[in-house]
Amino acid sequence: MTQTKSVQAVRDLFRAYPVVPALRTAKDVDRALKLAPRVVFLLGSTVLDFAGKIQALQEVGHAVFIHFDLIEGLRSDGAALDFLLATAPPEGIISTHKTVIDLAKKAGLLRILRIFVLDSEAVRKGRQLVLSVRPDFVELLPGVALTAVDERLLRDFSVPLIAGGLITELSHVHSILRKGVTAVSTSDTSLW
């Protein structure tokens, strides 16, 4: 399969719209359909509805990254990825699993590895995982924690960073972006 958007094209979208809508509900998808084309994260879907959501979002020009681990009714394995690609291929996959990121790479999809950075040891292990997996982007959670993190810790990651989780204020967004993070994902519709 061929990527529909390149890493650079997605980075350009992040530059234009650094706040990424994290879509959990059908209502969120409906809201996103009214936004200018940008990157969106599809976090809430089932085996029955993900295809319609992806197609609708792509029809209005959005670059869709689906959180593969959160598709209800599908396992995070190769057969499920093949089904996703045959049904409604997104621009990329979000996952916490190394094997899913590896499978997505072989399939030609863009990849976002989600890492939970709860303490300095988690950051260290996360950096090691990034070096072995080589995703296109890394999403650090909880994103709000990055408001208090020394930006030198963030520079050690070898790929563009996204912050996600518990980001509910515009001041959080500005603080995180000033630290060199590429984008911020949030389900708070007031920040989209």
PDB file of C-alpha atoms in Angstrom:
ATOM      1  CA  MET A   1       0.000   0.000   0.000  1.00  0.00           C
ATOM      2  CA  THR A   2       1.169   3.530  -0.692  1.00  0.00           C
ATOM      3  CA  GLN A   3       0.974   6.340   1.815  1.00  0.00           C
ATOM      4  CA  THR A   4      -1.641   8.907   0.885  1.00  0.00           C
ATOM      5  CA  LYS A   5       0.298  11.636   2.684  1.00  0.00           C
ATOM      6  CA  SER A   6       4.006  11.924   3.365  1.00  0.00           C
ATOM      7  CA  VAL A   7       5.571  12.656   6.729  1.00  0.00           C
ATOM      8  CA  GLN A   8       6.399  16.135   5.417  1.00  0.00           C
ATOM      9  CA  ALA A   9       2.794  16.740   4.308  1.00  0.00           C
ATOM     10  CA  VAL A  10       1.571  15.789   7.783  1.00  0.00           C
ATOM     11  CA  ARG A  11       4.206  18.025   9.405  1.00  0.00           C
ATOM     12  CA  ASP A  12       2.969  20.871   7.194  1.00  0.00           C
ATOM     13  CA  LEU A  13      -0.591  20.242   8.403  1.00  0.00           C
ATOM     14  CA  PHE A  14       0.654  20.248  12.003  1.00  0.00           C
ATOM     15  CA  ARG A  15       2.364  23.601  11.365  1.00  0.00           C
ATOM     16  CA  ALA A  16      -0.849  25.056   9.965  1.00  0.00           C
ATOM     17  CA  TYR A  17      -3.074  23.503  12.660  1.00  0.00           C
ATOM     18  CA  PRO A  18      -0.989  22.435  15.683  1.00  0.00           C
ATOM     19  CA  VAL A  19      -4.050  21.528  17.761  1.00  0.00           C
ATOM     20  CA  VAL A  20      -5.202  18.084  16.641  1.00  0.00           C
ATOM     21  CA  PRO A  21      -8.823  17.105  17.280  1.00  0.00           C
ATOM     22  CA  ALA A  22      -8.970  13.808  19.196  1.00  0.00           C
ATOM     23  CA  LEU A  23     -12.303  12.342  18.118  1.00  0.00           C
ATOM     24  CA  ARG A  24     -13.971   9.998  20.585  1.00  0.00           C
ATOM     25  CA  THR A  25     -17.669  10.210  19.677  1.00  0.00           C
ATOM     26  CA  ALA A  26     -19.869  10.497  16.600  1.00  0.00           C
ATOM     27  CA  LYS A  27     -20.599  14.065  17.700  1.00  0.00           C
ATOM     28  CA  ASP A  28     -16.857  14.817  17.667  1.00  0.00           C
ATOM     29  CA  VAL A  29     -16.610  13.445  14.119  1.00  0.00           C
ATOM     30  CA  ASP A  30     -19.536  15.652  13.056  1.00  0.00           C
ATOM     31  CA  ARG A  31     -17.775  18.703  14.520  1.00  0.00           C
ATOM     32  CA  ALA A  32     -14.518  17.806  12.780  1.00  0.00           C
ATOM     33  CA  LEU A  33     -16.299  17.569   9.424  1.00  0.00           C
ATOM     34  CA  LYS A  34     -16.870  21.339   9.649  1.00  0.00           C
ATOM     35  CA  LEU A  35     -13.184  22.169  10.233  1.00  0.00           C
ATOM     36  CA  ALA A  36     -10.622  23.096   7.583  1.00  0.00           C
ATOM     37  CA  PRO A  37      -8.521  20.111   6.441  1.00  0.00           C
ATOM     38  CA  ARG A  38      -6.018  19.055   9.103  1.00  0.00           C
ATOM     39  CA  VAL A  39      -4.743  16.012  10.943  1.00  0.00           C
ATOM     40  CA  VAL A  40      -7.352  14.335  13.143  1.00  0.00           C
ATOM     41  CA  PHE A  41      -6.993  11.432  15.557  1.00  0.00           C
ATOM     42  CA  LEU A  42      -9.847   8.925  15.559  1.00  0.00           C
ATOM     43  CA  LEU A  43      -9.828   7.461  19.079  1.00  0.00           C
ATOM     44  CA  GLY A  44     -13.346   6.104  19.357  1.00  0.00           C
ATOM     45  CA  SER A  45     -14.635   3.583  16.837  1.00  0.00           C
ATOM     46  CA  THR A  46     -15.892   0.056  16.447  1.00  0.00           C
ATOM     47  CA  VAL A  47     -15.485  -2.609  13.804  1.00  0.00           C
ATOM     48  CA  LEU A  48     -18.917  -1.508  12.537  1.00  0.00           C
ATOM     49  CA  ASP A  49     -18.364   2.239  12.198  1.00  0.00           C
ATOM     50  CA  PHE A  50     -14.669   3.006  11.671  1.00  0.00           C
ATOM     51  CA  ALA A  51     -14.849   2.809   7.867  1.00  0.00           C
ATOM     52  CA  GLY A  52     -17.648   5.358   7.597  1.00  0.00           C
ATOM     53  CA  LYS A  53     -15.879   7.728   9.965  1.00  0.00           C
ATOM     54  CA  ILE A  54     -12.548   7.495   8.130  1.00  0.00           C
ATOM     55  CA  GLN A  55     -14.160   7.969   4.721  1.00  0.00           C
ATOM     56  CA  ALA A  56     -16.255  10.959   5.839  1.00  0.00           C
ATOM     57  CA  LEU A  57     -13.238  12.672   7.404  1.00  0.00           C
ATOM     58  CA  GLN A  58     -11.057  12.026   4.350  1.00  0.00           C
ATOM     59  CA  GLU A  59     -13.757  13.319   1.990  1.00  0.00           C
ATOM     60  CA  VAL A  60     -13.442  16.780   3.570  1.00  0.00           C
ATOM     61  CA  GLY A  61      -9.640  16.626   3.333  1.00  0.00           C
ATOM     62  CA  HIS A  62      -8.571  15.494   6.795  1.00  0.00           C
ATOM     63  CA  ALA A  63      -5.531  13.272   7.301  1.00  0.00           C
ATOM     64  CA  VAL A  64      -6.884  10.540   9.564  1.00  0.00           C
ATOM     65  CA  PHE A  65      -4.810   8.658  12.121  1.00  0.00           C
ATOM     66  CA  ILE A  66      -6.804   5.917  13.828  1.00  0.00           C
ATOM     67  CA  HIS A  67      -5.864   4.567  17.239  1.00  0.00           C
ATOM     68  CA  PHE A  68      -5.642   0.946  16.217  1.00  0.00           C
ATOM     69  CA  ASP A  69      -5.624  -0.409  19.775  1.00  0.00           C
ATOM     70  CA  LEU A  70      -8.966   1.288  20.495  1.00  0.00           C
ATOM     71  CA  ILE A  71     -11.072  -0.120  17.631  1.00  0.00           C
ATOM     72  CA  GLU A  72     -13.702  -2.140  19.472  1.00  0.00           C
ATOM     73  CA  GLY A  73     -14.140  -5.592  17.967  1.00  0.00           C
ATOM     74  CA  LEU A  74     -10.663  -5.839  16.411  1.00  0.00           C
ATOM     75  CA  ARG A  75      -7.490  -7.259  17.895  1.00  0.00           C
ATOM     76  CA  SER A  76      -4.213  -5.423  17.433  1.00  0.00           C
ATOM     77  CA  ASP A  77      -2.766  -7.917  14.951  1.00  0.00           C
ATOM     78  CA  GLY A  78      -1.862  -8.335  11.290  1.00  0.00           C
ATOM     79  CA  ALA A  79      -5.232  -9.724  10.189  1.00  0.00           C
ATOM     80  CA  ALA A  80      -7.038  -6.764  11.758  1.00  0.00           C
ATOM     81  CA  LEU A  81      -4.656  -4.339  10.044  1.00  0.00           C
ATOM     82  CA  ASP A  82      -5.285  -6.066   6.696  1.00  0.00           C
ATOM     83  CA  PHE A  83      -9.028  -5.701   7.320  1.00  0.00           C
ATOM     84  CA  LEU A  84      -8.623  -2.001   8.136  1.00  0.00           C
ATOM     85  CA  LEU A  85      -6.593  -1.412   4.971  1.00  0.00           C
ATOM     86  CA  ALA A  86      -9.058  -3.314   2.781  1.00  0.00           C
ATOM     87  CA  THR A  87     -12.034  -1.485   4.284  1.00  0.00           C
ATOM     88  CA  ALA A  88     -10.979   2.146   4.785  1.00  0.00           C
ATOM     89  CA  PRO A  89      -7.256   2.894   4.780  1.00  0.00           C
ATOM     90  CA  PRO A  90      -6.332   5.847   6.994  1.00  0.00           C
ATOM     91  CA  GLU A  91      -3.218   7.969   6.540  1.00  0.00           C
ATOM     92  CA  GLY A  92      -1.771   6.501   9.677  1.00  0.00           C
ATOM     93  CA  ILE A  93      -1.994   4.383  12.786  1.00  0.00           C
ATOM     94  CA  ILE A  94      -1.626   5.294  16.450  1.00  0.00           C
ATOM     95  CA  SER A  95      -0.591   2.505  18.813  1.00  0.00           C
ATOM     96  CA  THR A  96       1.246   1.745  22.026  1.00  0.00           C
ATOM     97  CA  HIS A  97       2.390  -1.616  20.617  1.00  0.00           C
ATOM     98  CA  LYS A  98       5.711  -2.142  18.849  1.00  0.00           C
ATOM     99  CA  THR A  99       4.303  -4.977  16.719  1.00  0.00           C
ATOM    100  CA  VAL A 100       1.448  -2.811  15.417  1.00  0.00           C
ATOM    101  CA  ILE A 101       3.871  -0.004  14.538  1.00  0.00           C
ATOM    102  CA  ASP A 102       6.077  -2.520  12.689  1.00  0.00           C
ATOM    103  CA  LEU A 103       3.096  -3.958  10.780  1.00  0.00           C
ATOM    104  CA  ALA A 104       1.889  -0.471   9.856  1.00  0.00           C
ATOM    105  CA  LYS A 105       5.343   0.400   8.527  1.00  0.00           C
ATOM    106  CA  LYS A 106       5.326  -2.680   6.272  1.00  0.00           C
ATOM    107  CA  ALA A 107       1.862  -1.651   5.052  1.00  0.00           C
ATOM    108  CA  GLY A 108       3.109   1.829   4.103  1.00  0.00           C
ATOM    109  CA  LEU A 109       1.144   3.705   6.753  1.00  0.00           C
ATOM    110  CA  LEU A 110       2.412   6.631   8.779  1.00  0.00           C
ATOM    111  CA  ARG A 111       2.943   5.680  12.414  1.00  0.00           C
ATOM    112  CA  ILE A 112       2.472   7.405  15.753  1.00  0.00           C
ATOM    113  CA  LEU A 113       3.822   5.574  18.781  1.00  0.00           C
ATOM    114  CA  ARG A 114       2.067   6.537  22.015  1.00  0.00           C
ATOM    115  CA  ILE A 115       4.259   6.618  25.107  1.00  0.00           C
ATOM    116  CA  PHE A 116       3.195   7.294  28.684  1.00  0.00           C
ATOM    117  CA  VAL A 117       5.787   9.533  30.367  1.00  0.00           C
ATOM    118  CA  LEU A 118       4.964   9.209  34.033  1.00  0.00           C
ATOM    119  CA  ASP A 119       8.525   9.703  35.322  1.00  0.00           C
ATOM    120  CA  SER A 120      12.108  10.078  34.089  1.00  0.00           C
ATOM    121  CA  GLU A 121      12.545   6.301  33.817  1.00  0.00           C
ATOM    122  CA  ALA A 122       9.497   6.088  31.544  1.00  0.00           C
ATOM    123  CA  VAL A 123      10.989   8.861  29.391  1.00  0.00           C
ATOM    124  CA  ARG A 124      14.287   6.957  29.153  1.00  0.00           C
ATOM    125  CA  LYS A 125      12.567   3.695  28.199  1.00  0.00           C
ATOM    126  CA  GLY A 126      10.347   5.569  25.759  1.00  0.00           C
ATOM    127  CA  ARG A 127      13.383   7.006  23.974  1.00  0.00           C
ATOM    128  CA  GLN A 128      14.872   3.512  23.698  1.00  0.00           C
ATOM    129  CA  LEU A 129      11.618   2.194  22.248  1.00  0.00           C
ATOM    130  CA  VAL A 130      11.538   5.015  19.695  1.00  0.00           C
ATOM    131  CA  LEU A 131      15.074   4.134  18.579  1.00  0.00           C
ATOM    132  CA  SER A 132      14.109   0.497  18.022  1.00  0.00           C
ATOM    133  CA  VAL A 133      10.664   1.059  16.469  1.00  0.00           C
ATOM    134  CA  ARG A 134      11.402   4.177  14.374  1.00  0.00           C
ATOM    135  CA  PRO A 135       7.875   5.637  14.224  1.00  0.00           C
ATOM    136  CA  ASP A 136       7.197   8.775  12.194  1.00  0.00           C
ATOM    137  CA  PHE A 137       5.906  10.632  15.271  1.00  0.00           C
ATOM    138  CA  VAL A 138       5.688  10.034  19.020  1.00  0.00           C
ATOM    139  CA  GLU A 139       2.723  11.076  21.133  1.00  0.00           C
ATOM    140  CA  LEU A 140       3.631  11.680  24.779  1.00  0.00           C
ATOM    141  CA  LEU A 141       0.937  11.253  27.414  1.00  0.00           C
ATOM    142  CA  PRO A 142      -0.248  12.857  29.580  1.00  0.00           C
ATOM    143  CA  GLY A 143       0.464  15.899  27.480  1.00  0.00           C
ATOM    144  CA  VAL A 144      -0.319  18.331  30.263  1.00  0.00           C
ATOM    145  CA  ALA A 145       2.744  16.993  32.122  1.00  0.00           C
ATOM    146  CA  LEU A 146       4.941  18.489  29.412  1.00  0.00           C
ATOM    147  CA  THR A 147       4.107  21.966  30.723  1.00  0.00           C
ATOM    148  CA  ALA A 148       6.435  21.137  33.638  1.00  0.00           C
ATOM    149  CA  VAL A 149       9.076  19.092  31.797  1.00  0.00           C
ATOM    150  CA  ASP A 150      12.497  20.520  30.988  1.00  0.00           C
ATOM    151  CA  GLU A 151      12.551  20.895  27.208  1.00  0.00           C
ATOM    152  CA  ARG A 152      16.052  19.370  27.085  1.00  0.00           C
ATOM    153  CA  LEU A 153      14.443  16.003  27.920  1.00  0.00           C
ATOM    154  CA  LEU A 154      12.218  16.377  24.880  1.00  0.00           C
ATOM    155  CA  ARG A 155      15.096  17.161  22.498  1.00  0.00           C
ATOM    156  CA  ASP A 156      16.521  13.688  23.027  1.00  0.00           C
ATOM    157  CA  PHE A 157      13.698  12.096  21.042  1.00  0.00           C
ATOM    158  CA  SER A 158      14.710  11.511  17.432  1.00  0.00           C
ATOM    159  CA  VAL A 159      11.276  12.137  15.866  1.00  0.00           C
ATOM    160  CA  PRO A 160       8.665  14.914  16.003  1.00  0.00           C
ATOM    161  CA  LEU A 161       6.646  14.940  19.225  1.00  0.00           C
ATOM    162  CA  ILE A 162       2.937  15.316  19.848  1.00  0.00           C
ATOM    163  CA  ALA A 163       1.496  15.925  23.313  1.00  0.00           C
ATOM    164  CA  GLY A 164      -1.866  14.425  24.234  1.00  0.00           C
ATOM    165  CA  GLY A 165      -3.960  13.925  27.322  1.00  0.00           C
ATOM    166  CA  LEU A 166      -5.528  16.227  29.907  1.00  0.00           C
ATOM    167  CA  ILE A 167      -4.939  19.336  27.785  1.00  0.00           C
ATOM    168  CA  THR A 168      -7.919  21.552  28.518  1.00  0.00           C
ATOM    169  CA  GLU A 169      -6.606  25.108  28.420  1.00  0.00           C
ATOM    170  CA  LEU A 170      -5.120  27.265  25.688  1.00  0.00           C
ATOM    171  CA  SER A 171      -2.285  28.140  28.073  1.00  0.00           C
ATOM    172  CA  HIS A 172      -1.352  24.419  28.129  1.00  0.00           C
ATOM    173  CA  VAL A 173      -1.219  24.386  24.335  1.00  0.00           C
ATOM    174  CA  HIS A 174       1.016  27.467  24.145  1.00  0.00           C
ATOM    175  CA  SER A 175       3.337  26.242  26.900  1.00  0.00           C
ATOM    176  CA  ILE A 176       3.775  22.832  25.267  1.00  0.00           C
ATOM    177  CA  LEU A 177       4.337  24.189  21.755  1.00  0.00           C
ATOM    178  CA  ARG A 178       6.982  26.618  23.068  1.00  0.00           C
ATOM    179  CA  LYS A 179       8.979  23.576  24.220  1.00  0.00           C
ATOM    180  CA  GLY A 180       9.421  22.450  20.615  1.00  0.00           C
ATOM    181  CA  VAL A 181       6.599  19.923  20.487  1.00  0.00           C
ATOM    182  CA  THR A 182       5.159  19.690  16.953  1.00  0.00           C
ATOM    183  CA  ALA A 183       1.463  19.390  17.848  1.00  0.00           C
ATOM    184  CA  VAL A 184      -1.003  18.938  20.691  1.00  0.00           C
ATOM    185  CA  SER A 185      -3.937  16.516  20.528  1.00  0.00           C
ATOM    186  CA  THR A 186      -7.038  17.129  22.601  1.00  0.00           C
ATOM    187  CA  SER A 187     -10.648  16.023  22.813  1.00  0.00           C
ATOM    188  CA  ASP A 188     -11.572  19.436  24.240  1.00  0.00           C
ATOM    189  CA  THR A 189     -13.586  20.875  21.349  1.00  0.00           C
ATOM    190  CA  SER A 190     -13.139  24.451  22.588  1.00  0.00           C
ATOM    191  CA  LEU A 191      -9.439  24.194  21.649  1.00  0.00           C
ATOM    192  CA  TRP A 192      -9.926  22.923  18.091  1.00  0.00           C
TER     193      TRP A 192
END
